[in-house]
Short mmCIF file of C-alpha atoms and ligand atoms in Angstrom, two decimals:
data_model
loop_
_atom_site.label_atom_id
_atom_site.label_comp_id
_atom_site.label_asym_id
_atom_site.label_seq_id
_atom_site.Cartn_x
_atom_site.Cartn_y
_atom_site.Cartn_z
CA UNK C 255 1.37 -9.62 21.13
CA UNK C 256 2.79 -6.09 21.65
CA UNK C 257 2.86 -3.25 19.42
CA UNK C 258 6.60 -3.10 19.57
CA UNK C 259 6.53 -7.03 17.76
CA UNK C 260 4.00 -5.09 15.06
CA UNK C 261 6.36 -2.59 13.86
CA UNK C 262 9.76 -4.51 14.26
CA UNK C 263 10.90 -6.73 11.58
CA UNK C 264 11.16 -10.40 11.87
CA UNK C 265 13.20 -12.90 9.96
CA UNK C 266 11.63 -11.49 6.68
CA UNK C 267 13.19 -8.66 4.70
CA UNK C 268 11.92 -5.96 4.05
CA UNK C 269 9.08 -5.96 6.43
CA UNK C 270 6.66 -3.96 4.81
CA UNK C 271 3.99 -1.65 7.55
CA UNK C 272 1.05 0.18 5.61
CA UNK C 273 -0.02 2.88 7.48
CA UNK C 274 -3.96 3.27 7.24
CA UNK C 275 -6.82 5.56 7.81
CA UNK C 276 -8.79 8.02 7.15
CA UNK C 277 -7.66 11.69 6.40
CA UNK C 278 -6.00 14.09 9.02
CA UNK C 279 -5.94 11.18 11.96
CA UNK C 280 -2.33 11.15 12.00
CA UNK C 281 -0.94 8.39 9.51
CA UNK C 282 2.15 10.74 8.38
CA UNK C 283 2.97 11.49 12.10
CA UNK C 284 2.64 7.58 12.81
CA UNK C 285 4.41 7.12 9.69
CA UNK C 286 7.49 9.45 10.35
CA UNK C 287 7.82 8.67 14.12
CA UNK C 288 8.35 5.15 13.51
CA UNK C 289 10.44 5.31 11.06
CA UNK C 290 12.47 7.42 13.07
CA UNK C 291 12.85 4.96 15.80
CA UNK C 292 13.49 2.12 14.04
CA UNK C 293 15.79 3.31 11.92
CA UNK C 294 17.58 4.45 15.68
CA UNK C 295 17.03 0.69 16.58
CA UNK C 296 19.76 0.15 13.95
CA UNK C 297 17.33 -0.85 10.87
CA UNK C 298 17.37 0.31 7.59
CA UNK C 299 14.41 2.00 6.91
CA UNK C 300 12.71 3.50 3.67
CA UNK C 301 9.70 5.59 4.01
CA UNK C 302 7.74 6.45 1.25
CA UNK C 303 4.73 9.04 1.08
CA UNK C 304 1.93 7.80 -1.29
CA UNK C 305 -0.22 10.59 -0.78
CA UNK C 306 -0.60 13.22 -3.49
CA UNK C 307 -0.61 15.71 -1.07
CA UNK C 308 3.59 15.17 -0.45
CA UNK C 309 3.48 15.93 3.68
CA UNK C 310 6.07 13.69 4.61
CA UNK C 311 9.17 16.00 3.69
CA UNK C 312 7.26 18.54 6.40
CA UNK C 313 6.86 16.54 9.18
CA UNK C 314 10.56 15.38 9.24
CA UNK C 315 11.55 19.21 8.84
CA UNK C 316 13.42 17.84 5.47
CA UNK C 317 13.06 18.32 1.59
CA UNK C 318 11.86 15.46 -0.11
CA UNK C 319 11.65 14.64 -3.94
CA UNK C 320 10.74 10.97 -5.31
CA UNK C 321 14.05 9.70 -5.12
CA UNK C 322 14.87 8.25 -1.94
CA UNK C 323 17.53 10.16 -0.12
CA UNK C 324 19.38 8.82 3.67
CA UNK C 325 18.27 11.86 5.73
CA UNK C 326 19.04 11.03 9.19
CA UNK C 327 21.35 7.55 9.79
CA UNK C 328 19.72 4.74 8.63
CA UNK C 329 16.90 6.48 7.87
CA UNK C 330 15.91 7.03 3.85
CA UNK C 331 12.14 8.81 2.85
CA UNK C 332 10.69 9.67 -0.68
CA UNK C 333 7.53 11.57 -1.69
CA UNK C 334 5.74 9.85 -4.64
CA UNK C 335 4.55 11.91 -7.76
CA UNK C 336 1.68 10.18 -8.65
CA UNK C 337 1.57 11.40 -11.87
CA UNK C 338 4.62 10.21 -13.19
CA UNK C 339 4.39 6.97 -11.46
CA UNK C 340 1.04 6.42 -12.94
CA UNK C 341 2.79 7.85 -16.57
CA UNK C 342 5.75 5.15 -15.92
CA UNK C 343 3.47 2.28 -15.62
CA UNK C 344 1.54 3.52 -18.33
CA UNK C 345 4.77 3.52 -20.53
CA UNK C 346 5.75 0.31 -19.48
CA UNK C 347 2.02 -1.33 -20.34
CA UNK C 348 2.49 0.33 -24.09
CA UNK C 349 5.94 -1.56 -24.47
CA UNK C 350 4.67 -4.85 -23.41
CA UNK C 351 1.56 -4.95 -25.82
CA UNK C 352 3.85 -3.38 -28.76
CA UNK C 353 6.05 -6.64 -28.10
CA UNK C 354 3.19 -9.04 -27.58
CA UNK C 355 0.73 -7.56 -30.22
CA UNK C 356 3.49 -6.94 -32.52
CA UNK C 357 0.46 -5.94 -35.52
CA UNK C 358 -0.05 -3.47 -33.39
CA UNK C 359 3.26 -1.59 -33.89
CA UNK C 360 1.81 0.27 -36.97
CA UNK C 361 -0.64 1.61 -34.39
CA UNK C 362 0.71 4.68 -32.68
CA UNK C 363 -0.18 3.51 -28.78
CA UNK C 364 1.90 6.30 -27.26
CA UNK C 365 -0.54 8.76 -28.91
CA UNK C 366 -3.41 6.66 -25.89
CA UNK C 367 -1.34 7.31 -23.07
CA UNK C 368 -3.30 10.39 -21.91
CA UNK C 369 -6.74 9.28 -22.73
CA UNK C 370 -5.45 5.72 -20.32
CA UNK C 371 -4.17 8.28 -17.83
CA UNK C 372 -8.17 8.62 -16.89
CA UNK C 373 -9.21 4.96 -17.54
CA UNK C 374 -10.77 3.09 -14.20
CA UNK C 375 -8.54 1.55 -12.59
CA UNK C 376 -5.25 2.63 -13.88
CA UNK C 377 -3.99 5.36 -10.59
CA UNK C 378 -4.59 2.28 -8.22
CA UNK C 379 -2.82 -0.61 -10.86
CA UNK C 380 -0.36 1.98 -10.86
CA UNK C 381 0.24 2.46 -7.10
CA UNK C 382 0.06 -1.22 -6.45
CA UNK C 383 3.10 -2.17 -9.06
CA UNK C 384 4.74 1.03 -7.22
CA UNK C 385 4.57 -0.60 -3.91
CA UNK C 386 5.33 -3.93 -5.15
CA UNK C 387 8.33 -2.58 -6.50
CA UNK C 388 9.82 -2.58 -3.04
CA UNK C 389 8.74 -5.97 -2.49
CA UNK C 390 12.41 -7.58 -3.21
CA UNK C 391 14.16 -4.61 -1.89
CA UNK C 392 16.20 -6.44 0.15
CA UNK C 393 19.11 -3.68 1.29
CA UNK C 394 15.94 -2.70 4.08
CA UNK C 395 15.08 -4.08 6.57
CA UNK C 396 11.72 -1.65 6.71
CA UNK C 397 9.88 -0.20 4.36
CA UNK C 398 7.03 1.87 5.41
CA UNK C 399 3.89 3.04 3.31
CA UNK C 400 2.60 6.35 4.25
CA UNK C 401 -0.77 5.57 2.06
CA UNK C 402 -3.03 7.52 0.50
CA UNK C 403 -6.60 8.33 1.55
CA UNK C 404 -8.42 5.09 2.71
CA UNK C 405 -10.51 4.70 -0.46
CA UNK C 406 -7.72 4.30 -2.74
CA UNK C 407 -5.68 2.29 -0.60
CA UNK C 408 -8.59 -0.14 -0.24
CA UNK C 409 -8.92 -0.46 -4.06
CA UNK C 410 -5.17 -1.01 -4.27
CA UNK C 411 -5.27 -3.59 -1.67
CA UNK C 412 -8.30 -5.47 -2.98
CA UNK C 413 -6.69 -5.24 -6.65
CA UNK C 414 -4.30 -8.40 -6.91
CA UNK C 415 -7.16 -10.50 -5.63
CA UNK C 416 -9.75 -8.70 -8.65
CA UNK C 417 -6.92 -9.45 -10.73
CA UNK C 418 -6.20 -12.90 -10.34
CA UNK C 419 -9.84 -13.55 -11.06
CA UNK C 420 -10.05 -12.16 -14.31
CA UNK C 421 -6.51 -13.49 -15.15
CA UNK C 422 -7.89 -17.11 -13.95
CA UNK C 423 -10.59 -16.35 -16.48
CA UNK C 424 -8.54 -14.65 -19.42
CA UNK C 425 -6.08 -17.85 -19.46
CA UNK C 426 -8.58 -19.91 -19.57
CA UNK C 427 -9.97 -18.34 -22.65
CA UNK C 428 -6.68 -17.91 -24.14
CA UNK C 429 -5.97 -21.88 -24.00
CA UNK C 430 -9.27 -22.49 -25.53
CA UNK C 431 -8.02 -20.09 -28.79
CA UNK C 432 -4.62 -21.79 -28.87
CA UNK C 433 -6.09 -25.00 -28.39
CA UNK C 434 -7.93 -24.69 -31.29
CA UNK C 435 -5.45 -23.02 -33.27
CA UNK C 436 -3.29 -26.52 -32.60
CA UNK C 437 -5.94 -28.17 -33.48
CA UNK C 438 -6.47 -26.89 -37.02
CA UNK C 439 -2.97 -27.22 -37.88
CA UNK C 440 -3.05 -30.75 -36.73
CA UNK C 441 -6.33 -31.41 -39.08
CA UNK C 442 -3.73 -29.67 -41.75
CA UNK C 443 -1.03 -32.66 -40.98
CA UNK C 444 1.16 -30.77 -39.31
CA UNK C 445 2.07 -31.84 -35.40
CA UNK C 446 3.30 -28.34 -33.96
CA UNK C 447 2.75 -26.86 -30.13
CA UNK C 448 2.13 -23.32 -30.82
CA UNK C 449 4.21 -20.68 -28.45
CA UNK C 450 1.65 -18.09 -27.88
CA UNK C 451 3.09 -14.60 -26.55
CA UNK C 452 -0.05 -13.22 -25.31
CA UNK C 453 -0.40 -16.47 -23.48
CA UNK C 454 3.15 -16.64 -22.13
CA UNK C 455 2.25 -12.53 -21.13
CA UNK C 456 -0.95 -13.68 -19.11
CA UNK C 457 0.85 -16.56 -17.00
CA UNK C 458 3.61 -14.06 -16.51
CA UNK C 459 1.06 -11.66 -14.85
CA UNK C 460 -0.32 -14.35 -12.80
CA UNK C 461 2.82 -15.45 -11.59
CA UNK C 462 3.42 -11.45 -10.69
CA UNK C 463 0.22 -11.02 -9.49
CA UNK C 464 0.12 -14.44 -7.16
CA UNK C 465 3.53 -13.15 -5.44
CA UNK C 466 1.83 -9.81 -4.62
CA UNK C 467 -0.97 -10.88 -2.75
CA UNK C 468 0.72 -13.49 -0.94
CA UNK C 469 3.47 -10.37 -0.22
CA UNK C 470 0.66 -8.12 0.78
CA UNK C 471 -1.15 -10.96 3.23
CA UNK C 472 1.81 -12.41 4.65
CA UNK C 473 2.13 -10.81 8.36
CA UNK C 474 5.33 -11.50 8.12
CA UNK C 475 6.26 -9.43 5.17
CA UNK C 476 3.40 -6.79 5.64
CA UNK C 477 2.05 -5.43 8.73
CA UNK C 478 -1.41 -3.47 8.17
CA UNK C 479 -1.99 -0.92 11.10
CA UNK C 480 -4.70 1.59 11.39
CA UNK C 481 -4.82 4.96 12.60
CA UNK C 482 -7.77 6.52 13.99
CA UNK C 483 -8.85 9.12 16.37
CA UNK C 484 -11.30 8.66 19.02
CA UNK C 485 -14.53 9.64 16.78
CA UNK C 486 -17.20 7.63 15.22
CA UNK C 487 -16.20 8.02 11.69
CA UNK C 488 -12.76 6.97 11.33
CA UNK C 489 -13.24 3.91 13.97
CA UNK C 490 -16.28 3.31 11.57
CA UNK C 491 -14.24 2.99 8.68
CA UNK C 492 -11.26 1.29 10.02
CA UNK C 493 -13.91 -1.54 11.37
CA UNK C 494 -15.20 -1.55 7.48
CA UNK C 495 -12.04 -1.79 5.94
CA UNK C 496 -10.73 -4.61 8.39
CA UNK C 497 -14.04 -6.76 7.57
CA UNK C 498 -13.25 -6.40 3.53
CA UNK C 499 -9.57 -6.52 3.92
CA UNK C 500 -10.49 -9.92 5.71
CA UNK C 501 -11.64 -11.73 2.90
CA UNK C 502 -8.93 -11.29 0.82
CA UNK C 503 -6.45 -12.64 3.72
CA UNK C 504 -5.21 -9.22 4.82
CA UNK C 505 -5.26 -8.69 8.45
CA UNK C 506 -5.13 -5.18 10.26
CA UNK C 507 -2.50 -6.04 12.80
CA UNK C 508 -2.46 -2.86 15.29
CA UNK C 509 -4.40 -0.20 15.71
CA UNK C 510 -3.08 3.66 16.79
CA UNK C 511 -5.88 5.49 18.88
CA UNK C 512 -4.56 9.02 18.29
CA UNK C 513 -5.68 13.01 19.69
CA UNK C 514 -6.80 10.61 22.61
CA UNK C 515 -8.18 13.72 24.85
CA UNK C 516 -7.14 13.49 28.22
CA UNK C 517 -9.95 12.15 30.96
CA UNK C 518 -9.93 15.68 33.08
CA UNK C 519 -10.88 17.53 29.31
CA UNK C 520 -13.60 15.24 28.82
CA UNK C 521 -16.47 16.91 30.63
CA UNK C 522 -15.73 20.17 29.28
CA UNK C 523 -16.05 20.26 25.74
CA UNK C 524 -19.34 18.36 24.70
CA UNK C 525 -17.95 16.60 21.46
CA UNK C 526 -15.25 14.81 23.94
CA UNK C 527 -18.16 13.15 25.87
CA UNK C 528 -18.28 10.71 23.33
CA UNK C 529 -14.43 10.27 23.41
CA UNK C 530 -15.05 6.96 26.10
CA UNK C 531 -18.02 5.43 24.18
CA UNK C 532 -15.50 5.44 20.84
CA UNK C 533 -12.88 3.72 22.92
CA UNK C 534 -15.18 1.08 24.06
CA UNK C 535 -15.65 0.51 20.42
CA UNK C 536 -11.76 0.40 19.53
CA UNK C 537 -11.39 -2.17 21.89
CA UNK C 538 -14.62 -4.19 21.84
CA UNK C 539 -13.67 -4.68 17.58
CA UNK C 540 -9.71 -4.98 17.71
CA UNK C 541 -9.94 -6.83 21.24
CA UNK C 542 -7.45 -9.78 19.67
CA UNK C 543 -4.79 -7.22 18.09
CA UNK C 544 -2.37 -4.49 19.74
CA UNK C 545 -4.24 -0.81 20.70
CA UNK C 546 -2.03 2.13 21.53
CA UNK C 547 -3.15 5.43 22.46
CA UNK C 548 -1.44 8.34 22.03
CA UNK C 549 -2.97 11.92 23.75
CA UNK C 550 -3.73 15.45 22.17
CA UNK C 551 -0.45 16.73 22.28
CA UNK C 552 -0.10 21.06 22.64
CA UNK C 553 0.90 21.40 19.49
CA UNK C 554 1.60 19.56 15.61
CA UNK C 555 4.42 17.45 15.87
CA UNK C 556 7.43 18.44 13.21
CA UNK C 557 11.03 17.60 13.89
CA UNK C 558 13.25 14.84 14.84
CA UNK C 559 13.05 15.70 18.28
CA UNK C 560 9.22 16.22 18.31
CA UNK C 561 8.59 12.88 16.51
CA UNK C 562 11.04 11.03 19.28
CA UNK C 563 9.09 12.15 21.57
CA UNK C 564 5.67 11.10 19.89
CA UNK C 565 6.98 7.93 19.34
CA UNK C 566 7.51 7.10 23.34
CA UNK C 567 3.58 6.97 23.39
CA UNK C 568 3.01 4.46 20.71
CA UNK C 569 5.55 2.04 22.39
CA UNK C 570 4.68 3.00 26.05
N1 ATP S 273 -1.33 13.36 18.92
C1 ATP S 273 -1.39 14.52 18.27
N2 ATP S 273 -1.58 15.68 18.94
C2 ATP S 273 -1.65 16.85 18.30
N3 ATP S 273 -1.54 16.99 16.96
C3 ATP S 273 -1.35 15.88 16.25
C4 ATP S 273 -1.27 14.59 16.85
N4 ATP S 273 -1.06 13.67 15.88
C5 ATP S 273 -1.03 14.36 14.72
N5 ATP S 273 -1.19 15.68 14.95
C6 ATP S 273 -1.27 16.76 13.94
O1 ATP S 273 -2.46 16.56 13.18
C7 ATP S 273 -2.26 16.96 11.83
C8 ATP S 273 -2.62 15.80 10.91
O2 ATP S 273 -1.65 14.76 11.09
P1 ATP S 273 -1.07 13.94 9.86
O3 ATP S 273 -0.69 14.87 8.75
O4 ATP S 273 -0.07 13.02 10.39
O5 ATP S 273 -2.41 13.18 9.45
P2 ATP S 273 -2.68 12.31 8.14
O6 ATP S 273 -3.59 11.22 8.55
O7 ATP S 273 -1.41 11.94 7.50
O8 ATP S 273 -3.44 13.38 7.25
P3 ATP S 273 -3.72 13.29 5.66
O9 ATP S 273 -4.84 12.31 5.52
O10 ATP S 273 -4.12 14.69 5.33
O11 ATP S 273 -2.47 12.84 5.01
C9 ATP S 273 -0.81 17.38 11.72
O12 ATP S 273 -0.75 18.78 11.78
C10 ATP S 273 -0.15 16.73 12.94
O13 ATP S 273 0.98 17.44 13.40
MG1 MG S 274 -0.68 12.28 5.53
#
């Protein structure tokens, strides 16, 4: 399998490709020169920046806001404001218990919002709905995810899986209670099936929740691929992220060796010696998937022109 099969869309649309790894190895480069080249190959292409720090807009040489705008043909790109995506969910969680827990209208919920804001849990619930939001987006034909520092992209990746077992669990309690409930009215005379709406809210959520993991570990809707530069840490990490991204079904499905130091450098700065031993490594743990390399370039890459030129090495 080549690299060019990783990034280009198959039957499936929108092809989803999460762009991984850890901070300053290049993901918003990778991000933006792909994009850039597919959308040239005649695909639609949305690419959205989930990283608080917003360096998307910079790298294209554009101005970017959360809306998605078409800023070269084809081509459409969004920062995220984490903060009001996290607020938005937030909003929409208070409108579904106010309708399912309708005693709790008296209670003022709004008024929790910004002690939820900081609750575990609730940035990464947030970002996963976010992405899932593009999930039916069907007017693409690529959608790529510029993601946020590996740690929180791990947690949102692992969430639908944590989800679905407490959800498993939750119905299960839930049918118990209205179980019971049916059973008291029946000892009363009456015969009556009870509609539950916080029952009816939790099957909802697992239906959801199902479709997003098997979105998130289909390869053919979403393509995982890790950026890393040749140095023991991020290789380290991208190995430990693979192995626990495993066992919930997703697969890292390319790999981008990047600042790959040219072989006549090598000798002269000491830190590069090590550059070969981490490539052994890159290859000796992603031996069955696609490896590109892509050298220290002279300068950082911003532009169109720059990022055309970036993206030659990634499909050489
Ligand atoms: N092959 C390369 N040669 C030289 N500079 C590069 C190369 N790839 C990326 N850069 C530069 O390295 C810097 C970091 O790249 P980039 O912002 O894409 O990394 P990132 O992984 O998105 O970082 P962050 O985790 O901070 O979001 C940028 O200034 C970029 O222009
Ligand atoms: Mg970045």
């Amino acid at each position: 399998m080549s690299f060019r099969s990783v990034i280009e869309p198959g039957k499936e649309r929108p092809c989803t490709l999460l762009i991984c790894g850890k901070g300053g190895v290049g993901k918003t480069t990778v991000a933006a020169a792909l994009s850039l080249y597919l959308s040239k190959q005649g695909y639609k292409v949305a690419t959205i920046s989930l990283d608080p720090a917003r360096h998307l807009g910079s790298v294209y040489g554009v101005r970017l806001s959360e809306e998605l705008k078409e800023i070269e043909r084809n081509l459409y790109a969004a920062e995220i404001d984490v903060e009001k995506v996290i607020r938005k969910h937030l909003e929409s969680i208070v409108n579904t218990i106010k309708s399912t827990y309708r005693y709790l209208t008296a209670l003022n919920l709004d008024r929790y919002i910004d002690v939820l804001r900081y609750s575990p849990g609730v940035e990464e619930e947030a970002m996963m709905e976010y992405m899932a939001s593009f999930m039916n987006r069907e007017e693409f034909d690529v959608i790529i995810f510029d993601t946020p520092p590996t740690g929180l992209t791990m947690r949102i990746l692992l969430l639908p899986t944590i989800y679905l077992t407490w959800l498993d669990r939750l119905i299960d309690i839930r049918s118990k209670i209205v179980g019971y409930r049916e059973a008291i009215e029946r000892l009363r005379g009456r015969r009556v099936e009870l509609r539950d709406s916080i029952l009816e809210e939790l099957l909802r959520l697992r239906e959801r929740i199902t479709s997003v993991r098997s979105w998130l570990s289909n390869p053919e809707s979403t393509r995982l691929i890790f950026v890393v530069t040749p140095e023991l840490l991020p290789i380290d990490e991208a190995v430990r992220c693979r192995e626990v991204l495993k066992s919930v079904g997703i697969e890292v499905m390319g790999v981008v060796v990047n600042k790959v130091v040219p072989e006549n450098l090598l000798s002269k700065v000491p830190l590069f010696k090590q550059q070969r031993e981490c490539l052994n490594i890159v290859r000796k743990y992603f031996q069955n998937i696609p490896i590109v390399e892509v050298p220290l370039l002279e300068r950082d890459i911003r532009g169109f022109e720059m990022l055309s030129e970036f993206v030659k090495y990634l499909l050489s």
